[in-house]
Short mmCIF file of C-alpha atoms in Angstrom, two decimals:
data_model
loop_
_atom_site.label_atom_id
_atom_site.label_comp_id
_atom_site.label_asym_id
_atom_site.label_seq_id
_atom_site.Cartn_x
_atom_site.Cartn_y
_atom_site.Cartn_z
CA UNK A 1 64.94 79.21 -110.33
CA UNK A 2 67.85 76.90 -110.62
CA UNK A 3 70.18 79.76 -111.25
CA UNK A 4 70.44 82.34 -108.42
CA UNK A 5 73.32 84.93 -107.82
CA UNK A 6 72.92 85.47 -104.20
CA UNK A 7 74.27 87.98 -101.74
CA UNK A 8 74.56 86.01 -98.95
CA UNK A 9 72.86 88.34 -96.82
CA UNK A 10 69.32 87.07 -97.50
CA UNK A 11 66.82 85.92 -95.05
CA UNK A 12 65.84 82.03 -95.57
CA UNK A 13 62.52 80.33 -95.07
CA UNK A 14 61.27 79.83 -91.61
CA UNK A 15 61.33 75.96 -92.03
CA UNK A 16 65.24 76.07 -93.19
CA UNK A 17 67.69 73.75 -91.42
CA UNK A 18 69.55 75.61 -88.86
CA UNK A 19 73.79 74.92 -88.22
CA UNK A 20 72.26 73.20 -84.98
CA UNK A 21 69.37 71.72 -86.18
CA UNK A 22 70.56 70.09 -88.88
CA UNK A 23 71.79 66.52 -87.48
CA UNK A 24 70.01 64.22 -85.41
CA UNK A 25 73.16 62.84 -83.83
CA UNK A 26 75.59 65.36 -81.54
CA UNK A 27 77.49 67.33 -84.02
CA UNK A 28 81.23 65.73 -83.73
CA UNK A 29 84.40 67.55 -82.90
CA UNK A 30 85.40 70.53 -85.48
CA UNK A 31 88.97 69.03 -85.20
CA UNK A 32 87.52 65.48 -86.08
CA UNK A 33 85.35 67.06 -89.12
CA UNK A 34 88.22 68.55 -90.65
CA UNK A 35 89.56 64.88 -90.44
CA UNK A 36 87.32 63.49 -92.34
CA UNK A 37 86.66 65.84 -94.99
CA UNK A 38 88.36 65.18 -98.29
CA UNK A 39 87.92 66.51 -102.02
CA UNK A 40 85.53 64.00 -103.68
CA UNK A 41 85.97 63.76 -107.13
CA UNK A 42 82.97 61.29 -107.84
CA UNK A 43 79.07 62.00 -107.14
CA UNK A 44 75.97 60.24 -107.60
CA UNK A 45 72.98 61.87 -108.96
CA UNK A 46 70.73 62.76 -105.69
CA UNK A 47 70.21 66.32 -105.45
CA UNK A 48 70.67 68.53 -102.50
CA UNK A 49 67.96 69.01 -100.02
CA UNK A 50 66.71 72.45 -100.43
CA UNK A 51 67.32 72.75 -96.17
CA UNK A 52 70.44 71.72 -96.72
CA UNK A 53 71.35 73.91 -99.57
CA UNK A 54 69.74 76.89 -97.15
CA UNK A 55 71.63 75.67 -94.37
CA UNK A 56 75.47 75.74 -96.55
CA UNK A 57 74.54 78.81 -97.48
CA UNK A 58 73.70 80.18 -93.97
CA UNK A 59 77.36 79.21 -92.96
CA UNK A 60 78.56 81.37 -95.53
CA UNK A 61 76.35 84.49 -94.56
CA UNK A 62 77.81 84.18 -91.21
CA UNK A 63 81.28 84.49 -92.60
CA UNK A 64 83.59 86.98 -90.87
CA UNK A 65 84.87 89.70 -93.98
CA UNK A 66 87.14 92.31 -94.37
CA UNK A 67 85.82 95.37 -92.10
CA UNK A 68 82.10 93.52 -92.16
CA UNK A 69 82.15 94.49 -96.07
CA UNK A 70 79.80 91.54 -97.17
CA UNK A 71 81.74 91.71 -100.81
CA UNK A 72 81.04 88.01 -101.62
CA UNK A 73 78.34 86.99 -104.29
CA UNK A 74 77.35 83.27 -104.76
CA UNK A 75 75.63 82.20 -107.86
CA UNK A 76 74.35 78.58 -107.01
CA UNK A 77 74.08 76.99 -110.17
CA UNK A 78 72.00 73.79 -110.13
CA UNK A 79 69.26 71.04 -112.27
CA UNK A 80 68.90 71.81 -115.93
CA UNK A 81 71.09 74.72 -115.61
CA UNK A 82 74.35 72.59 -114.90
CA UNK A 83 73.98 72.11 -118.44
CA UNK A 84 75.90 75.34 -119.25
CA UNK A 85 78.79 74.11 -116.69
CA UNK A 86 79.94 71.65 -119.26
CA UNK A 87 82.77 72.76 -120.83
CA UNK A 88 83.53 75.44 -118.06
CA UNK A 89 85.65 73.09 -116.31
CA UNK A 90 86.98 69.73 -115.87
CA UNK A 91 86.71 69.27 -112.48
CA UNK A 92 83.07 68.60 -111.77
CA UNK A 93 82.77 64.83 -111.65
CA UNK A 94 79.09 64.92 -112.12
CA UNK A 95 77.93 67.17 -109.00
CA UNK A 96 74.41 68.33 -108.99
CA UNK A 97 75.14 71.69 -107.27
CA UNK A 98 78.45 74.14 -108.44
CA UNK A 99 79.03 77.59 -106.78
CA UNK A 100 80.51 80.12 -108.25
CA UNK A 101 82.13 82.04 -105.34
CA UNK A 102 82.75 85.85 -106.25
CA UNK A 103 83.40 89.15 -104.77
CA UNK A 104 82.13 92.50 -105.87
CA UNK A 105 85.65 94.43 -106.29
CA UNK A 106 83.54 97.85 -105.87
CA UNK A 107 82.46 96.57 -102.44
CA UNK A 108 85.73 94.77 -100.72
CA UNK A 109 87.70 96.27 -98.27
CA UNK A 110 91.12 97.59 -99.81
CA UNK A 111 94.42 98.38 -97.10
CA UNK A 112 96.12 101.28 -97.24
CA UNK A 113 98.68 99.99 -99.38
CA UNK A 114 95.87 99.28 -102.23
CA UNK A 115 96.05 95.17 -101.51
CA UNK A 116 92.28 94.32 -102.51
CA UNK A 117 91.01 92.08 -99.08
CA UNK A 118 88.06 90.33 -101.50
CA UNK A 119 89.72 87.17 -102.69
CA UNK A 120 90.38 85.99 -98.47
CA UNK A 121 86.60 87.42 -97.61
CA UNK A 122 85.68 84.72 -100.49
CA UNK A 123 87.57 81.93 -99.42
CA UNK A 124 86.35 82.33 -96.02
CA UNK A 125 82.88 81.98 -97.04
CA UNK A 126 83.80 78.54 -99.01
CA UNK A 127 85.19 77.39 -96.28
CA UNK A 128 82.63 78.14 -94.07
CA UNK A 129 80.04 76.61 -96.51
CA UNK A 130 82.13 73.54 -97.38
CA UNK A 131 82.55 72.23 -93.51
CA UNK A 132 78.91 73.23 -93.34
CA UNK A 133 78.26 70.77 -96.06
CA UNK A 134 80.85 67.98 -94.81
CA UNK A 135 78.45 68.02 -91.35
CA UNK A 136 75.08 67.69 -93.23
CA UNK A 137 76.77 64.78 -95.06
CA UNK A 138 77.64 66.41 -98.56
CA UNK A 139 80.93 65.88 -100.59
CA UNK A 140 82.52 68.94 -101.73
CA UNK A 141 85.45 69.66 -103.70
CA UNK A 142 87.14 73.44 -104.38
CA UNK A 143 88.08 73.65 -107.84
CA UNK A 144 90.47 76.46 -109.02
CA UNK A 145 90.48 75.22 -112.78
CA UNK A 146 87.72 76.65 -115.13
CA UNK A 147 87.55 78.78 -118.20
CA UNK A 148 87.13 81.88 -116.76
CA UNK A 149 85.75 83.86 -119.92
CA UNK A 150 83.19 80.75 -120.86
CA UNK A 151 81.20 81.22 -117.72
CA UNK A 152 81.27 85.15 -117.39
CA UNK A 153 79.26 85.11 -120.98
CA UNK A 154 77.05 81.96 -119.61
CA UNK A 155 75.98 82.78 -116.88
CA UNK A 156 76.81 86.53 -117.17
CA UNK A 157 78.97 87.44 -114.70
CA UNK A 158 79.71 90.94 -114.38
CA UNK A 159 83.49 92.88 -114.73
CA UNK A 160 83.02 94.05 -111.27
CA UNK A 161 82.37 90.40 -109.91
CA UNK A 162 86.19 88.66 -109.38
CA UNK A 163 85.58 84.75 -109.51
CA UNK A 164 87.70 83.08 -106.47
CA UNK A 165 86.65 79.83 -107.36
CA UNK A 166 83.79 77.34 -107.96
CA UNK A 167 82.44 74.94 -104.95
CA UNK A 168 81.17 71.62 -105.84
CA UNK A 169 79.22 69.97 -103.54
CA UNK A 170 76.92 66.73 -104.26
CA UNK A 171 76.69 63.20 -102.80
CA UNK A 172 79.71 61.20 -102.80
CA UNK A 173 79.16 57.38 -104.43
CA UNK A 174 79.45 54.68 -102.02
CA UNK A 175 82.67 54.05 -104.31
CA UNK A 176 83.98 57.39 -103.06
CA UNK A 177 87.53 57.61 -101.32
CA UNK A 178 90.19 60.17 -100.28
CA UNK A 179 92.93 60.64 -102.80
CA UNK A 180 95.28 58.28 -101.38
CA UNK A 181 98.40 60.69 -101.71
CA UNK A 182 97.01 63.97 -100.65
CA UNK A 183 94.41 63.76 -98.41
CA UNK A 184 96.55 62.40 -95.52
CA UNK A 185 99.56 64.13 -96.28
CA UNK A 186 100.27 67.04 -94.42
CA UNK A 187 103.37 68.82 -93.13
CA UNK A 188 104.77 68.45 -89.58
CA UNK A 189 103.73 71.52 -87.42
CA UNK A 190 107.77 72.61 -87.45
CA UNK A 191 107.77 73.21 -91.31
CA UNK A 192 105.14 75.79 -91.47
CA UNK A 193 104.73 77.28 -88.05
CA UNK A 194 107.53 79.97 -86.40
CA UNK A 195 107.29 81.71 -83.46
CA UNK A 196 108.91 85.35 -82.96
CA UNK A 197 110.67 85.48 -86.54
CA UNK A 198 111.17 83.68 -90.06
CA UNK A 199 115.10 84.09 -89.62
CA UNK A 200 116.14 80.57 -89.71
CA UNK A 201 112.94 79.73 -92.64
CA UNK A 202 114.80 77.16 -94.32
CA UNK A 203 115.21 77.14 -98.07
CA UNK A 204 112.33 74.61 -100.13
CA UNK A 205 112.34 73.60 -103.26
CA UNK A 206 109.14 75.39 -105.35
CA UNK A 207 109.40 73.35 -108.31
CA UNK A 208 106.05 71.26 -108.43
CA UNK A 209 104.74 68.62 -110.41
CA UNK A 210 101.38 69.74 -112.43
CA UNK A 211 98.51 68.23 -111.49
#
């Protein structure tokens, strides 16, 4: 089916690419992946390899969560079925493959205090999955704008299920490059790590520019 809401803890085909297996080459640095991932916002129209779909997915099955919970629900939404994606949001660019990344809020781990642990269980399974993809070769993007009530009725997505966001993953186009303001921007250690205390945090502006 091309539409499949799946718990990640499934058991995958015996011939399904492995997180070792899956490169001929040495497997670089993590340090030097994270480098060279970006958000790609353009995709040709090759499918994903069903091992390498498999193998994305494995990564996220192995995700650490919230008290070993398991909350998170995937629904891998693919071929003739990315038909109903149109319309759900803007940010697709023409990706064969979109997860849906959820959590089932009657199944993740809640603190004392009542904070609900599902929505950092879900976005350590994207991760997980999209540095998985960026080593098999596969563009990804995590995309936080989408019309929330438009794909609960298509693809119907249950009250219980909380969306965290969609994962789009697909081929970049040899045309392809990192957004050249963001990707290589990134704060100096100082501004966002402290050691022993937040007293002398100093005061940021929060206004931000829309994008």
């Amino acid at each position: 089916m091309d539409i499949s809401l799946v718990n990640i803890v499934i058991h995958y085909p015996p011939n399904s690419v492995t997180l070792s297996q899956s490169l001929e080459e040495p497997p670089m640095h993590f340090t030097d992946l994270v480098k060279q991932r970006y958000s790609v916002r353009k995709y040709d129209s090759r499918p994903i390899e069903p091992e390498k779909l498999s193998a994305i997915l494995e990564a996220g099955r192995l995700a650490p969560t919230g008290v070993n919970y398991q909350p998170q629900r995937i629904l891998v939404v693919q071929g003739e079925n990315m038909e109903k994606m149109k319309g759900c949001s803007p940010c697709i660019y023409g990706a064969p493959v979109v997860m849906v990344v959820c959590y089932d809020k009657n199944e993740s781990w809640k603190s004392r205090s009542g904070r609900d642990i599902g929505d950092v269980d879900g976005a350590i399974v994207m991760t997980q999955m999209m540095y998985q993809a960026e080593e098999l070769g596969i563009g990804s993007l995590i995309v936080g704008i989408y019309k929330e009530p438009l794909l609960r009725e298509r693809f119907a997505i249950p009250e219980n299920l909380s969306i965290v966001a969609l994962l789009v993953l697909g081929y970049a186009t040899e045309d392809c490059e990192p957004h050249p303001d963001f990707h290589a921007s990134r704060k100096p250690v100082e501004e966002t790590v402290f050691f022993g205390s937040f007293e002398n945090l100093p005061q940021v502006n929060t206004e931000r520019e829309a994008h």
